Amino acid sequence: MKITTYISPLLEQNMYIVGEDRHCIVIDPYYDENVAVLLENKIVDLILLTHEHYDHISGVNKFKEMYGCKLLANSKCNYNLQRPTKNFSKYFEAYYEFQSDLKKPDFDFDNKYSCSADEIFEESITFKWQNNTVFIKVVPGHSAGGNFIFFDENTLFSGDILLDESVPAAKFPGGNQKAFIDVALPYINTLPPDIVVYPGHGDSFSLQEYYGYIE
């Protein structure tokens, strides 16, 4: 299994391409001509999302159009995907205006962006893909529709629930720091310390490294 990280210009968000031979699953899609080159001669089997915020979903519709792939998402995420006020596309440009340290991309945002899942699950789902076991579990903290995506129990795509810091970005509507502390953190502490975490922003790290922040 090969993991390719593509850093999008939307808040330097990480899109991941998980590949086996010519097949791949795309996590948190962004699409431009550089991504098209990365996916040349590839078969996109599925789109997965760590959560519903615009910087993590902006490529969903384009991927569906270009590759004929489906989106699998939990029901809370799917509800928010379809509403620009919930997926934050409506406010994305304004967010840049208030963050002086952020470089705004040189293209227009779609402030009415929406998309929807083709397949929906509730609290968790497990399935096989190219001899890998994929397990997805809803985990609160950063957003109402956030989840962890595991591949073979040793690789975790955490979105913005786990970044390389102690507290997730729970300040946005839908975020809940109490839920992170009371629900997510106890679950995180049951996971193997050597699991590799691929976050929504920034570099990958082991869960053991993260423990140093939360102890």
PDB file of C-alpha atoms in Angstrom:
ATOM      1  CA  MET A   1       0.000   0.000   0.000  1.00  0.00           C
ATOM      2  CA  LYS A   2       1.405   3.381  -1.041  1.00  0.00           C
ATOM      3  CA  ILE A   3       0.259   6.674   0.475  1.00  0.00           C
ATOM      4  CA  THR A   4       0.745   9.865  -1.537  1.00  0.00           C
ATOM      5  CA  THR A   5       0.130  13.213   0.151  1.00  0.00           C
ATOM      6  CA  TYR A   6      -0.965  16.222  -1.896  1.00  0.00           C
ATOM      7  CA  ILE A   7      -1.038  19.551  -0.050  1.00  0.00           C
ATOM      8  CA  SER A   8      -3.843  21.683  -1.434  1.00  0.00           C
ATOM      9  CA  PRO A   9      -3.799  25.514  -1.479  1.00  0.00           C
ATOM     10  CA  LEU A  10      -6.912  25.517   0.744  1.00  0.00           C
ATOM     11  CA  LEU A  11      -5.392  26.050   4.203  1.00  0.00           C
ATOM     12  CA  GLU A  12      -2.571  23.644   3.198  1.00  0.00           C
ATOM     13  CA  GLN A  13      -4.977  20.755   3.619  1.00  0.00           C
ATOM     14  CA  ASN A  14      -3.700  17.223   3.054  1.00  0.00           C
ATOM     15  CA  MET A  15      -5.366  15.135   0.402  1.00  0.00           C
ATOM     16  CA  TYR A  16      -4.278  11.491   0.501  1.00  0.00           C
ATOM     17  CA  ILE A  17      -4.143   8.989  -2.329  1.00  0.00           C
ATOM     18  CA  VAL A  18      -3.966   5.456  -0.956  1.00  0.00           C
ATOM     19  CA  GLY A  19      -2.833   3.166  -3.731  1.00  0.00           C
ATOM     20  CA  GLU A  20      -2.562  -0.543  -4.486  1.00  0.00           C
ATOM     21  CA  ASP A  21      -1.233  -1.202  -7.982  1.00  0.00           C
ATOM     22  CA  ARG A  22      -3.426   0.927 -10.288  1.00  0.00           C
ATOM     23  CA  HIS A  23      -6.292   1.173  -7.795  1.00  0.00           C
ATOM     24  CA  CYS A  24      -6.659   3.945  -5.235  1.00  0.00           C
ATOM     25  CA  ILE A  25      -8.899   5.449  -2.593  1.00  0.00           C
ATOM     26  CA  VAL A  26      -8.842   9.238  -2.298  1.00  0.00           C
ATOM     27  CA  ILE A  27      -9.268  10.810   1.127  1.00  0.00           C
ATOM     28  CA  ASP A  28     -10.368  14.464   1.459  1.00  0.00           C
ATOM     29  CA  PRO A  29     -10.213  15.296  -2.258  1.00  0.00           C
ATOM     30  CA  TYR A  30      -8.963  18.487  -3.861  1.00  0.00           C
ATOM     31  CA  TYR A  31      -8.677  18.670  -7.641  1.00  0.00           C
ATOM     32  CA  ASP A  32      -6.416  20.588 -10.016  1.00  0.00           C
ATOM     33  CA  GLU A  33      -4.151  19.809 -12.971  1.00  0.00           C
ATOM     34  CA  ASN A  34      -1.386  18.536 -10.684  1.00  0.00           C
ATOM     35  CA  VAL A  35      -3.755  16.026  -9.107  1.00  0.00           C
ATOM     36  CA  ALA A  36      -4.825  14.918 -12.567  1.00  0.00           C
ATOM     37  CA  VAL A  37      -1.192  14.066 -13.334  1.00  0.00           C
ATOM     38  CA  LEU A  38      -0.835  12.112 -10.070  1.00  0.00           C
ATOM     39  CA  LEU A  39      -3.890  10.044 -10.973  1.00  0.00           C
ATOM     40  CA  GLU A  40      -2.945   9.391 -14.573  1.00  0.00           C
ATOM     41  CA  ASN A  41      -3.620   5.716 -15.423  1.00  0.00           C
ATOM     42  CA  LYS A  42      -5.116   5.202 -11.942  1.00  0.00           C
ATOM     43  CA  ILE A  43      -8.515   3.764 -11.097  1.00  0.00           C
ATOM     44  CA  VAL A  44     -10.224   5.737  -8.322  1.00  0.00           C
ATOM     45  CA  ASP A  45     -12.355   3.175  -6.503  1.00  0.00           C
ATOM     46  CA  LEU A  46     -13.790   5.346  -3.747  1.00  0.00           C
ATOM     47  CA  ILE A  47     -13.768   8.750  -2.046  1.00  0.00           C
ATOM     48  CA  LEU A  48     -13.608   8.942   1.755  1.00  0.00           C
ATOM     49  CA  LEU A  49     -13.812  12.032   3.972  1.00  0.00           C
ATOM     50  CA  THR A  50     -12.411  12.681   7.421  1.00  0.00           C
ATOM     51  CA  HIS A  51     -15.033  15.411   7.870  1.00  0.00           C
ATOM     52  CA  GLU A  52     -17.288  17.857   6.078  1.00  0.00           C
ATOM     53  CA  HIS A  53     -15.383  21.161   5.943  1.00  0.00           C
ATOM     54  CA  TYR A  54     -14.878  22.850   2.571  1.00  0.00           C
ATOM     55  CA  ASP A  55     -11.082  22.571   2.488  1.00  0.00           C
ATOM     56  CA  HIS A  56     -11.470  18.771   2.793  1.00  0.00           C
ATOM     57  CA  ILE A  57     -14.333  18.251   0.330  1.00  0.00           C
ATOM     58  CA  SER A  58     -13.842  20.765  -2.488  1.00  0.00           C
ATOM     59  CA  GLY A  59     -12.882  18.103  -5.023  1.00  0.00           C
ATOM     60  CA  VAL A  60     -15.717  15.639  -4.414  1.00  0.00           C
ATOM     61  CA  ASN A  61     -17.920  16.648  -7.340  1.00  0.00           C
ATOM     62  CA  LYS A  62     -14.981  16.918  -9.741  1.00  0.00           C
ATOM     63  CA  PHE A  63     -13.721  13.472  -8.771  1.00  0.00           C
ATOM     64  CA  LYS A  64     -17.151  11.979  -9.319  1.00  0.00           C
ATOM     65  CA  GLU A  65     -17.325  13.632 -12.722  1.00  0.00           C
ATOM     66  CA  MET A  66     -13.804  12.706 -13.839  1.00  0.00           C
ATOM     67  CA  TYR A  67     -13.468   9.188 -12.413  1.00  0.00           C
ATOM     68  CA  GLY A  68     -17.020   7.943 -11.891  1.00  0.00           C
ATOM     69  CA  CYS A  69     -16.257   7.069  -8.281  1.00  0.00           C
ATOM     70  CA  LYS A  70     -18.592   7.059  -5.284  1.00  0.00           C
ATOM     71  CA  LEU A  71     -18.411   8.898  -1.980  1.00  0.00           C
ATOM     72  CA  LEU A  72     -18.869   6.962   1.254  1.00  0.00           C
ATOM     73  CA  ALA A  73     -19.645   9.126   4.313  1.00  0.00           C
ATOM     74  CA  ASN A  74     -21.348   8.945   7.681  1.00  0.00           C
ATOM     75  CA  SER A  75     -24.870  10.328   7.939  1.00  0.00           C
ATOM     76  CA  LYS A  76     -23.947  13.415   9.999  1.00  0.00           C
ATOM     77  CA  CYS A  77     -21.221  14.309   7.553  1.00  0.00           C
ATOM     78  CA  ASN A  78     -23.566  13.776   4.612  1.00  0.00           C
ATOM     79  CA  TYR A  79     -26.169  16.127   6.109  1.00  0.00           C
ATOM     80  CA  ASN A  80     -23.588  18.921   6.427  1.00  0.00           C
ATOM     81  CA  LEU A  81     -22.021  18.279   3.019  1.00  0.00           C
ATOM     82  CA  GLN A  82     -25.238  19.407   1.376  1.00  0.00           C
ATOM     83  CA  ARG A  83     -25.419  22.741   3.222  1.00  0.00           C
ATOM     84  CA  PRO A  84     -22.930  25.561   2.476  1.00  0.00           C
ATOM     85  CA  THR A  85     -23.498  27.031   5.946  1.00  0.00           C
ATOM     86  CA  LYS A  86     -22.562  23.697   7.524  1.00  0.00           C
ATOM     87  CA  ASN A  87     -19.635  22.768   5.288  1.00  0.00           C
ATOM     88  CA  PHE A  88     -18.373  26.357   5.655  1.00  0.00           C
ATOM     89  CA  SER A  89     -17.992  27.058   1.942  1.00  0.00           C
ATOM     90  CA  LYS A  90     -20.275  30.073   2.492  1.00  0.00           C
ATOM     91  CA  TYR A  91     -17.779  31.584   4.946  1.00  0.00           C
ATOM     92  CA  PHE A  92     -14.482  30.388   3.518  1.00  0.00           C
ATOM     93  CA  GLU A  93     -13.479  33.593   1.750  1.00  0.00           C
ATOM     94  CA  ALA A  94     -14.350  35.658   4.826  1.00  0.00           C
ATOM     95  CA  TYR A  95     -12.211  33.343   6.958  1.00  0.00           C
ATOM     96  CA  TYR A  96      -9.185  34.181   4.826  1.00  0.00           C
ATOM     97  CA  GLU A  97      -9.904  37.891   5.160  1.00  0.00           C
ATOM     98  CA  PHE A  98      -9.678  37.643   8.945  1.00  0.00           C
ATOM     99  CA  GLN A  99      -6.491  35.532   8.989  1.00  0.00           C
ATOM    100  CA  SER A 100      -3.659  37.863   8.035  1.00  0.00           C
ATOM    101  CA  ASP A 101      -1.054  35.097   8.235  1.00  0.00           C
ATOM    102  CA  LEU A 102      -2.796  33.001   5.556  1.00  0.00           C
ATOM    103  CA  LYS A 103      -2.025  33.384   1.871  1.00  0.00           C
ATOM    104  CA  LYS A 104      -5.266  33.394  -0.049  1.00  0.00           C
ATOM    105  CA  PRO A 105      -5.286  31.173  -3.172  1.00  0.00           C
ATOM    106  CA  ASP A 106      -5.477  33.020  -6.480  1.00  0.00           C
ATOM    107  CA  PHE A 107      -8.814  31.545  -7.503  1.00  0.00           C
ATOM    108  CA  ASP A 108     -12.426  32.099  -6.529  1.00  0.00           C
ATOM    109  CA  PHE A 109     -14.086  29.969  -3.882  1.00  0.00           C
ATOM    110  CA  ASP A 110     -17.455  28.351  -4.495  1.00  0.00           C
ATOM    111  CA  ASN A 111     -19.443  29.857  -1.634  1.00  0.00           C
ATOM    112  CA  LYS A 112     -22.444  27.679  -2.488  1.00  0.00           C
ATOM    113  CA  TYR A 113     -20.562  24.406  -2.686  1.00  0.00           C
ATOM    114  CA  SER A 114     -22.409  21.230  -1.800  1.00  0.00           C
ATOM    115  CA  CYS A 115     -22.046  17.534  -2.487  1.00  0.00           C
ATOM    116  CA  SER A 116     -23.587  14.333  -1.194  1.00  0.00           C
ATOM    117  CA  ALA A 117     -22.648  10.779  -0.331  1.00  0.00           C
ATOM    118  CA  ASP A 118     -23.558   7.856  -2.570  1.00  0.00           C
ATOM    119  CA  GLU A 119     -23.286   5.377   0.303  1.00  0.00           C
ATOM    120  CA  ILE A 120     -23.997   6.214   3.946  1.00  0.00           C
ATOM    121  CA  PHE A 121     -23.141   4.582   7.268  1.00  0.00           C
ATOM    122  CA  GLU A 122     -24.009   5.515  10.825  1.00  0.00           C
ATOM    123  CA  GLU A 123     -21.458   5.059  13.630  1.00  0.00           C
ATOM    124  CA  SER A 124     -18.929   2.792  11.927  1.00  0.00           C
ATOM    125  CA  ILE A 125     -18.260   0.596   8.914  1.00  0.00           C
ATOM    126  CA  THR A 126     -15.696  -2.057   7.962  1.00  0.00           C
ATOM    127  CA  PHE A 127     -14.940  -3.301   4.464  1.00  0.00           C
ATOM    128  CA  LYS A 128     -12.204  -4.944   2.411  1.00  0.00           C
ATOM    129  CA  TRP A 129     -10.342  -3.096  -0.328  1.00  0.00           C
ATOM    130  CA  GLN A 130      -7.506  -4.628  -2.367  1.00  0.00           C
ATOM    131  CA  ASN A 131      -6.738  -7.087   0.481  1.00  0.00           C
ATOM    132  CA  ASN A 132      -6.665  -4.263   3.028  1.00  0.00           C
ATOM    133  CA  THR A 133      -9.169  -3.877   5.855  1.00  0.00           C
ATOM    134  CA  VAL A 134     -10.695  -0.410   6.070  1.00  0.00           C
ATOM    135  CA  PHE A 135     -12.449   0.597   9.289  1.00  0.00           C
ATOM    136  CA  ILE A 136     -14.162   3.973   9.697  1.00  0.00           C
ATOM    137  CA  LYS A 137     -15.492   5.207  13.035  1.00  0.00           C
ATOM    138  CA  VAL A 138     -17.309   8.441  13.899  1.00  0.00           C
ATOM    139  CA  VAL A 139     -15.224  10.414  16.412  1.00  0.00           C
ATOM    140  CA  PRO A 140     -16.398  13.764  17.858  1.00  0.00           C
ATOM    141  CA  GLY A 141     -14.303  16.830  18.545  1.00  0.00           C
ATOM    142  CA  HIS A 142     -13.561  18.870  15.458  1.00  0.00           C
ATOM    143  CA  SER A 143     -16.914  18.605  13.671  1.00  0.00           C
ATOM    144  CA  ALA A 144     -20.281  16.886  13.871  1.00  0.00           C
ATOM    145  CA  GLY A 145     -19.446  14.590  10.957  1.00  0.00           C
ATOM    146  CA  GLY A 146     -15.829  13.781  11.758  1.00  0.00           C
ATOM    147  CA  ASN A 147     -14.405  10.267  11.778  1.00  0.00           C
ATOM    148  CA  PHE A 148     -11.219   8.246  11.891  1.00  0.00           C
ATOM    149  CA  ILE A 149     -10.290   6.176   8.836  1.00  0.00           C
ATOM    150  CA  PHE A 150      -8.102   3.148   9.549  1.00  0.00           C
ATOM    151  CA  PHE A 151      -6.260   0.971   7.069  1.00  0.00           C
ATOM    152  CA  ASP A 152      -5.141  -2.407   8.471  1.00  0.00           C
ATOM    153  CA  GLU A 153      -5.025  -1.189  12.089  1.00  0.00           C
ATOM    154  CA  ASN A 154      -1.621   0.463  11.658  1.00  0.00           C
ATOM    155  CA  THR A 155      -2.518   3.532   9.606  1.00  0.00           C
ATOM    156  CA  LEU A 156      -4.944   6.246  10.709  1.00  0.00           C
ATOM    157  CA  PHE A 157      -6.258   9.209   8.734  1.00  0.00           C
ATOM    158  CA  SER A 158      -7.450  11.568  11.443  1.00  0.00           C
ATOM    159  CA  GLY A 159      -8.526  14.713   9.610  1.00  0.00           C
ATOM    160  CA  ASP A 160      -8.464  17.648  12.030  1.00  0.00           C
ATOM    161  CA  ILE A 161      -9.456  15.563  15.060  1.00  0.00           C
ATOM    162  CA  LEU A 162      -5.808  14.763  15.695  1.00  0.00           C
ATOM    163  CA  LEU A 163      -3.189  17.248  14.624  1.00  0.00           C
ATOM    164  CA  ASP A 164       0.375  17.428  15.944  1.00  0.00           C
ATOM    165  CA  GLU A 165      -0.835  19.330  18.986  1.00  0.00           C
ATOM    166  CA  SER A 166      -2.774  18.511  22.132  1.00  0.00           C
ATOM    167  CA  VAL A 167      -6.160  20.080  21.416  1.00  0.00           C
ATOM    168  CA  PRO A 168      -8.060  19.736  18.141  1.00  0.00           C
ATOM    169  CA  ALA A 169      -9.415  22.758  16.324  1.00  0.00           C
ATOM    170  CA  ALA A 170     -12.750  22.658  18.124  1.00  0.00           C
ATOM    171  CA  LYS A 171     -13.452  26.368  17.954  1.00  0.00           C
ATOM    172  CA  PHE A 172     -15.598  26.193  14.820  1.00  0.00           C
ATOM    173  CA  PRO A 173     -19.367  25.565  14.864  1.00  0.00           C
ATOM    174  CA  GLY A 174     -19.911  21.839  15.172  1.00  0.00           C
ATOM    175  CA  GLY A 175     -16.700  21.427  17.138  1.00  0.00           C
ATOM    176  CA  ASN A 176     -16.935  20.227  20.708  1.00  0.00           C
ATOM    177  CA  GLN A 177     -13.894  20.208  22.952  1.00  0.00           C
ATOM    178  CA  LYS A 178     -15.811  18.497  25.776  1.00  0.00           C
ATOM    179  CA  ALA A 179     -16.784  15.658  23.425  1.00  0.00           C
ATOM    180  CA  PHE A 180     -13.156  15.360  22.378  1.00  0.00           C
ATOM    181  CA  ILE A 181     -11.999  15.077  25.987  1.00  0.00           C
ATOM    182  CA  ASP A 182     -14.858  12.868  27.231  1.00  0.00           C
ATOM    183  CA  VAL A 183     -15.400  10.605  24.204  1.00  0.00           C
ATOM    184  CA  ALA A 184     -12.636  10.864  21.630  1.00  0.00           C
ATOM    185  CA  LEU A 185      -9.621  10.940  23.916  1.00  0.00           C
ATOM    186  CA  PRO A 186     -10.520   7.777  25.868  1.00  0.00           C
ATOM    187  CA  TYR A 187     -10.949   5.991  22.537  1.00  0.00           C
ATOM    188  CA  ILE A 188      -7.646   7.347  21.215  1.00  0.00           C
ATOM    189  CA  ASN A 189      -5.919   6.010  24.315  1.00  0.00           C
ATOM    190  CA  THR A 190      -7.014   2.465  23.422  1.00  0.00           C
ATOM    191  CA  LEU A 191      -5.176   2.587  20.082  1.00  0.00           C
ATOM    192  CA  PRO A 192      -1.694   1.102  19.539  1.00  0.00           C
ATOM    193  CA  PRO A 193       0.987   3.711  20.288  1.00  0.00           C
ATOM    194  CA  ASP A 194       2.916   2.832  17.124  1.00  0.00           C
ATOM    195  CA  ILE A 195      -0.017   3.562  14.799  1.00  0.00           C
ATOM    196  CA  VAL A 196       0.941   6.140  12.157  1.00  0.00           C
ATOM    197  CA  VAL A 197      -1.363   9.174  12.024  1.00  0.00           C
ATOM    198  CA  TYR A 198      -1.911  11.094   8.796  1.00  0.00           C
ATOM    199  CA  PRO A 199      -3.598  14.369   9.845  1.00  0.00           C
ATOM    200  CA  GLY A 200      -5.688  16.840   7.884  1.00  0.00           C
ATOM    201  CA  HIS A 201      -2.872  19.404   8.003  1.00  0.00           C
ATOM    202  CA  GLY A 202       0.835  19.008   8.657  1.00  0.00           C
ATOM    203  CA  ASP A 203       3.166  16.028   8.722  1.00  0.00           C
ATOM    204  CA  SER A 204       2.406  12.471   9.775  1.00  0.00           C
ATOM    205  CA  PHE A 205       3.394  11.298  13.249  1.00  0.00           C
ATOM    206  CA  SER A 206       3.071   8.257  15.489  1.00  0.00           C
ATOM    207  CA  LEU A 207       0.422   8.153  18.168  1.00  0.00           C
ATOM    208  CA  GLN A 208       3.224   7.743  20.681  1.00  0.00           C
ATOM    209  CA  GLU A 209       4.491  11.170  19.665  1.00  0.00           C
ATOM    210  CA  TYR A 210       1.008  12.573  20.197  1.00  0.00           C
ATOM    211  CA  TYR A 211       0.865  11.119  23.712  1.00  0.00           C
ATOM    212  CA  GLY A 212       3.626  13.507  24.632  1.00  0.00           C
ATOM    213  CA  TYR A 213       1.202  16.374  24.045  1.00  0.00           C
ATOM    214  CA  ILE A 214      -1.779  15.010  25.932  1.00  0.00           C
ATOM    215  CA  GLU A 215      -0.171  13.593  29.076  1.00  0.00           C
TER     216      GLU A 215
END
